[in-house]
PDB file of C-alpha atoms and ligand atoms in Angstrom:
ATOM      1  CA  MET Z  88     211.609 205.199 -13.529  1.00 49.00           C
ATOM      2  CA  ARG Z  89     209.386 204.034 -16.311  1.00 54.00           C
ATOM      3  CA  ARG Z  90     205.806 203.141 -15.577  1.00 53.00           C
ATOM      4  CA  ARG Z  91     206.439 199.395 -15.583  1.00 54.00           C
ATOM      5  CA  GLU Z  92     209.342 199.695 -13.094  1.00 54.00           C
ATOM      6  CA  LEU Z  93     207.225 201.824 -10.786  1.00 51.00           C
ATOM      7  CA  LEU Z  94     204.526 199.184 -10.804  1.00 48.00           C
ATOM      8  CA  GLY Z  95     207.106 196.514 -10.021  1.00 49.00           C
ATOM      9  CA  ALA Z  96     208.421 198.498  -7.050  1.00 51.00           C
ATOM     10  CA  ALA Z  97     204.905 198.980  -5.706  1.00 51.00           C
ATOM     11  CA  LEU Z  98     204.262 195.234  -5.868  1.00 48.00           C
ATOM     12  CA  LEU Z  99     207.419 194.481  -3.882  1.00 50.00           C
ATOM     13  CA  LEU Z 100     206.461 196.703  -0.933  1.00 49.00           C
ATOM     14  CA  PRO Z 101     203.794 194.481   0.650  1.00 48.00           C
ATOM     15  CA  VAL Z 102     206.222 191.540   0.647  1.00 47.00           C
ATOM     16  CA  GLN Z 103     208.624 193.531   2.805  1.00 47.00           C
ATOM     17  CA  GLY Z 104     205.923 194.412   5.342  1.00 47.00           C
ATOM     18  CA  TRP Z 105     207.938 196.772   7.511  1.00 49.00           C
ATOM     19  CA  ALA Z 106     208.914 198.927   4.543  1.00 48.00           C
ATOM     20  CA  GLN Z 107     205.311 200.045   4.209  1.00 48.00           C
ATOM     21  CA  THR Z 108     205.058 201.657   7.603  1.00 51.00           C
ATOM     22  CA  CYS Z 109     208.554 203.000   8.147  1.00 72.00           C
ATOM     23  CA  GLY Z 110     208.438 206.767   8.279  1.00 82.00           C
ATOM     24  CA  VAL Z 111     208.138 209.090  11.244  1.00 91.00           C
ATOM     25  CA  ILE Z 112     210.584 208.560  14.132  1.00 96.00           C
ATOM     26  CA  THR Z 113     208.441 207.474  17.086  1.00 98.00           C
ATOM     27  CA  PRO Z 114     207.865 210.539  19.293  1.00 98.00           C
ATOM     28  CA  ARG Z 115     209.034 210.519  22.898  1.00 98.00           C
ATOM     29  CA  GLN Z 116     206.567 211.067  25.734  1.00 98.00           C
ATOM     30  CA  THR Z 117     206.874 211.516  29.474  1.00 98.00           C
ATOM     31  CA  GLU Z 118     207.312 208.309  31.480  1.00 97.00           C
ATOM     32  CA  GLY Z 119     204.920 209.696  34.123  1.00 97.00           C
ATOM     33  CA  PRO Z 120     205.171 208.992  37.847  1.00 97.00           C
ATOM     34  CA  PHE Z 121     204.640 205.209  37.858  1.00 98.00           C
ATOM     35  CA  PHE Z 122     207.613 203.589  36.104  1.00 98.00           C
ATOM     36  CA  LYS Z 123     209.387 200.892  38.129  1.00 98.00           C
ATOM     37  CA  THR Z 124     212.662 199.196  37.225  1.00 98.00           C
ATOM     38  CA  SER Z 125     213.154 195.416  37.311  1.00 98.00           C
ATOM     39  CA  SER Z 126     209.813 194.380  35.822  1.00 98.00           C
ATOM     40  CA  PRO Z 127     209.443 190.628  35.258  1.00 98.00           C
ATOM     41  CA  ARG Z 128     210.440 189.218  31.879  1.00 98.00           C
ATOM     42  CA  ARG Z 129     207.197 188.048  30.246  1.00 98.00           C
ATOM     43  CA  THR Z 130     205.120 188.544  27.111  1.00 98.00           C
ATOM     44  CA  SER Z 131     201.768 188.054  28.850  1.00 98.00           C
ATOM     45  CA  LEU Z 132     200.579 190.265  31.674  1.00 98.00           C
ATOM     46  CA  LEU Z 133     197.352 188.247  32.017  1.00 98.00           C
ATOM     47  CA  GLU Z 134     196.658 186.552  35.326  1.00 92.00           C
ATOM     48  CA  GLY Z 135     193.296 184.988  34.470  1.00 91.00           C
ATOM     49  CA  GLY Z 136     189.757 186.286  34.860  1.00 88.00           C
ATOM     50  CA  GLU Z 137     190.286 189.494  32.898  1.00 90.00           C
ATOM     51  CA  LYS Z 138     187.229 190.892  31.124  1.00 86.00           C
ATOM     52  CA  SER Z 139     189.008 192.929  28.453  1.00 90.00           C
ATOM     53  CA  ARG Z 140     191.950 191.196  26.798  1.00 96.00           C
ATOM     54  CA  PHE Z 141     194.101 193.037  24.284  1.00 98.00           C
ATOM     55  CA  LEU Z 142     196.964 191.877  22.071  1.00 98.00           C
ATOM     56  CA  VAL Z 143     199.651 194.326  20.958  1.00 98.00           C
ATOM     57  CA  THR Z 144     202.010 193.261  18.176  1.00 98.00           C
ATOM     58  CA  GLY Z 145     204.555 195.107  16.100  1.00 98.00           C
ATOM     59  CA  THR Z 146     208.158 195.541  15.070  1.00 98.00           C
ATOM     60  CA  VAL Z 147     211.051 197.638  16.310  1.00 98.00           C
ATOM     61  CA  LEU Z 148     212.805 199.371  13.406  1.00 97.00           C
ATOM     62  CA  SER Z 149     215.852 201.560  13.051  1.00 96.00           C
ATOM     63  CA  ALA Z 150     215.682 204.993  11.409  1.00 93.00           C
ATOM     64  CA  GLN Z 151     216.981 203.203   8.299  1.00 92.00           C
ATOM     65  CA  CYS Z 152     213.883 200.960   8.426  1.00 93.00           C
ATOM     66  CA  LYS Z 153     215.861 197.859   9.409  1.00 96.00           C
ATOM     67  CA  PRO Z 154     214.388 195.508  12.026  1.00 97.00           C
ATOM     68  CA  VAL Z 155     216.180 195.748  15.385  1.00 98.00           C
ATOM     69  CA  PRO Z 156     216.748 192.171  16.609  1.00 98.00           C
ATOM     70  CA  ASN Z 157     216.600 191.630  20.356  1.00 98.00           C
ATOM     71  CA  ALA Z 158     215.385 195.172  21.143  1.00 98.00           C
ATOM     72  CA  LEU Z 159     214.297 195.539  24.762  1.00 98.00           C
ATOM     73  CA  LEU Z 160     210.664 196.555  25.382  1.00 99.00           C
ATOM     74  CA  ASP Z 161     209.465 197.364  28.905  1.00 99.00           C
ATOM     75  CA  PHE Z 162     205.683 197.898  29.232  1.00 99.00           C
ATOM     76  CA  TRP Z 163     203.558 199.183  32.106  1.00 98.00           C
ATOM     77  CA  HIS Z 164     199.971 200.387  32.342  1.00 98.00           C
ATOM     78  CA  SER Z 165     197.054 200.853  34.699  1.00 98.00           C
ATOM     79  CA  ASP Z 166     194.574 198.135  35.644  1.00 97.00           C
ATOM     80  CA  GLU Z 167     190.846 197.875  34.922  1.00 95.00           C
ATOM     81  CA  ALA Z 168     190.195 200.506  37.599  1.00 96.00           C
ATOM     82  CA  GLY Z 169     192.778 202.990  36.322  1.00 97.00           C
ATOM     83  CA  GLU Z 170     195.272 202.209  39.119  1.00 98.00           C
ATOM     84  CA  TYR Z 171     198.971 201.366  38.806  1.00 98.00           C
ATOM     85  CA  ASP Z 172     200.515 198.618  40.906  1.00 98.00           C
ATOM     86  CA  ASN Z 173     203.294 200.466  42.698  1.00 98.00           C
ATOM     87  CA  ARG Z 174     203.981 197.707  45.244  1.00 97.00           C
ATOM     88  CA  GLY Z 175     204.212 194.729  42.937  1.00 98.00           C
ATOM     89  CA  PHE Z 176     204.469 194.201  39.186  1.00 98.00           C
ATOM     90  CA  ARG Z 177     200.889 193.715  38.037  1.00 98.00           C
ATOM     91  CA  TYR Z 178     200.600 194.931  34.411  1.00 98.00           C
ATOM     92  CA  ARG Z 179     204.344 195.429  34.164  1.00 98.00           C
ATOM     93  CA  GLY Z 180     206.696 193.322  32.081  1.00 98.00           C
ATOM     94  CA  HIS Z 181     209.679 193.439  29.775  1.00 98.00           C
ATOM     95  CA  GLN Z 182     210.626 191.315  26.794  1.00 98.00           C
ATOM     96  CA  HIS Z 183     213.112 191.157  23.948  1.00 98.00           C
ATOM     97  CA  ALA Z 184     212.030 191.428  20.324  1.00 98.00           C
ATOM     98  CA  ASP Z 185     212.819 188.372  18.212  1.00 98.00           C
ATOM     99  CA  GLY Z 186     215.497 188.125  15.522  1.00 98.00           C
ATOM    100  CA  GLU Z 187     213.328 190.175  13.161  1.00 98.00           C
ATOM    101  CA  GLY Z 188     212.508 192.913  15.657  1.00 98.00           C
ATOM    102  CA  ARG Z 189     209.004 191.597  16.328  1.00 98.00           C
ATOM    103  CA  PHE Z 190     207.250 191.690  19.684  1.00 98.00           C
ATOM    104  CA  ARG Z 191     203.931 190.501  21.077  1.00 98.00           C
ATOM    105  CA  LEU Z 192     202.265 191.598  24.313  1.00 98.00           C
ATOM    106  CA  GLU Z 193     199.170 189.931  25.736  1.00 98.00           C
ATOM    107  CA  THR Z 194     197.409 192.144  28.236  1.00 98.00           C
ATOM    108  CA  ILE Z 195     194.149 193.894  29.082  1.00 98.00           C
ATOM    109  CA  VAL Z 196     192.556 197.163  28.032  1.00 97.00           C
ATOM    110  CA  PRO Z 197     193.622 199.507  30.844  1.00 97.00           C
ATOM    111  CA  ALA Z 198     191.043 201.910  32.234  1.00 97.00           C
ATOM    112  CA  GLU Z 199     191.145 205.660  31.841  1.00 97.00           C
ATOM    113  CA  TYR Z 200     192.137 207.674  34.880  1.00 97.00           C
ATOM    114  CA  PRO Z 201     191.532 211.367  35.564  1.00 96.00           C
ATOM    115  CA  GLY Z 202     192.921 213.459  32.721  1.00 96.00           C
ATOM    116  CA  ARG Z 203     194.155 210.476  30.716  1.00 98.00           C
ATOM    117  CA  THR Z 204     192.726 208.374  27.918  1.00 98.00           C
ATOM    118  CA  ARG Z 205     193.665 204.667  27.812  1.00 98.00           C
ATOM    119  CA  HIS Z 206     197.384 204.225  27.173  1.00 98.00           C
ATOM    120  CA  ILE Z 207     200.278 201.833  27.573  1.00 98.00           C
ATOM    121  CA  HIS Z 208     203.643 203.181  28.733  1.00 98.00           C
ATOM    122  CA  VAL Z 209     206.717 201.680  27.129  1.00 99.00           C
ATOM    123  CA  LYS Z 210     210.486 202.005  27.007  1.00 99.00           C
ATOM    124  CA  VAL Z 211     212.184 200.647  23.883  1.00 98.00           C
ATOM    125  CA  GLN Z 212     215.923 200.226  23.479  1.00 98.00           C
ATOM    126  CA  ALA Z 213     218.064 198.768  20.726  1.00 98.00           C
ATOM    127  CA  PRO Z 214     220.973 196.732  22.121  1.00 98.00           C
ATOM    128  CA  GLY Z 215     223.498 199.326  23.273  1.00 97.00           C
ATOM    129  CA  GLY Z 216     221.233 202.144  22.100  1.00 97.00           C
ATOM    130  CA  ARG Z 217     219.451 205.080  23.687  1.00 97.00           C
ATOM    131  CA  VAL Z 218     216.163 204.434  25.522  1.00 98.00           C
ATOM    132  CA  LEU Z 219     212.978 205.655  23.831  1.00 98.00           C
ATOM    133  CA  THR Z 220     210.285 206.357  26.442  1.00 98.00           C
ATOM    134  CA  THR Z 221     206.814 206.822  25.027  1.00 98.00           C
ATOM    135  CA  GLN Z 222     203.127 205.833  25.285  1.00 98.00           C
ATOM    136  CA  LEU Z 223     200.775 203.925  22.985  1.00 98.00           C
ATOM    137  CA  TYR Z 224     197.117 204.848  22.484  1.00 98.00           C
ATOM    138  CA  PHE Z 225     194.189 202.584  21.642  1.00 98.00           C
ATOM    139  CA  PRO Z 226     192.661 202.547  18.152  1.00 97.00           C
ATOM    140  CA  ALA Z 227     189.741 204.944  17.724  1.00 96.00           C
ATOM    141  CA  ASP Z 228     189.238 205.364  21.473  1.00 97.00           C
ATOM    142  CA  PRO Z 229     186.756 208.201  22.087  1.00 97.00           C
ATOM    143  CA  GLY Z 230     188.866 209.364  25.054  1.00 98.00           C
ATOM    144  CA  ASN Z 231     191.871 210.099  22.834  1.00 98.00           C
ATOM    145  CA  ARG Z 232     190.680 213.490  21.678  1.00 96.00           C
ATOM    146  CA  ARG Z 233     190.062 214.614  25.269  1.00 97.00           C
ATOM    147  CA  ASP Z 234     193.658 213.889  26.357  1.00 98.00           C
ATOM    148  CA  ALA Z 235     196.205 216.685  25.824  1.00 97.00           C
ATOM    149  CA  LEU Z 236     199.089 214.173  25.728  1.00 98.00           C
ATOM    150  CA  TYR Z 237     197.494 212.025  22.988  1.00 98.00           C
ATOM    151  CA  ARG Z 238     199.255 212.056  19.620  1.00 98.00           C
ATOM    152  CA  PRO Z 239     197.862 210.353  16.529  1.00 97.00           C
ATOM    153  CA  GLU Z 240     201.367 209.090  15.594  1.00 97.00           C
ATOM    154  CA  LEU Z 241     201.263 206.976  18.757  1.00 98.00           C
ATOM    155  CA  GLU Z 242     197.873 205.379  18.134  1.00 98.00           C
ATOM    156  CA  MET Z 243     197.976 201.635  17.488  1.00 98.00           C
ATOM    157  CA  ARG Z 244     196.466 200.453  14.225  1.00 97.00           C
ATOM    158  CA  ALA Z 245     193.437 198.249  14.737  1.00 96.00           C
ATOM    159  CA  ALA Z 246     194.249 194.750  13.519  1.00 84.00           C
ATOM    160  CA  LYS Z 247     190.912 193.304  14.618  1.00 92.00           C
ATOM    161  CA  GLN Z 248     188.713 193.632  17.687  1.00 94.00           C
ATOM    162  CA  GLY Z 249     190.905 193.362  20.754  1.00 97.00           C
ATOM    163  CA  GLN Z 250     194.165 193.712  18.835  1.00 98.00           C
ATOM    164  CA  GLY Z 251     196.435 196.574  17.877  1.00 98.00           C
ATOM    165  CA  THR Z 252     199.715 196.884  16.031  1.00 98.00           C
ATOM    166  CA  PHE Z 253     202.468 199.428  16.366  1.00 98.00           C
ATOM    167  CA  ASP Z 254     205.913 199.701  14.787  1.00 97.00           C
ATOM    168  CA  PHE Z 255     208.499 201.633  16.766  1.00 98.00           C
ATOM    169  CA  ILE Z 256     211.011 203.603  14.698  1.00 98.00           C
ATOM    170  CA  LEU Z 257     214.067 204.460  16.763  1.00 97.00           C
ATOM    171  CA  SER Z 258     216.219 207.513  16.018  1.00 92.00           C
TER     172      SER Z 258
HETATM  173 FE1   FE M 293     199.902 206.485  32.683  1.00 66.99          FE
END
């Protein structure tokens, strides 16, 4: 490409949004001992009175960098004391991405628990596709580097205070 064409291509990238971040296939991680099936369908896990709200947004993409409409996302994480609700469905919920693969989860900042930095467990599945089980980590959390399971590829990007973004890339 000539210099002018290269410049043109670079200017197009921000318009396409998802094209900028598409790259590494999202790594799989253990689901751990606390997954439960049949979580409620909801995009907010807030119940009122929480001290530490957090908003996760992002897109589900195919390996070809195409948005995956209607992808299933099932989230679960610990509460503000580092405990999982294994009787009910507190801080558990599933949702479907919209027609452009986008999702939005309103929740809290979960607490650390022994051996683990803050994280959100998630299963992501394209319609008819294989389930990706993984975990998301909080932006610039000091606990990250003390957790052997932490991977920088799974750290949310800080959008602003109290918000993080993450794009899943399915294999
Ligand atoms: Fe966990």
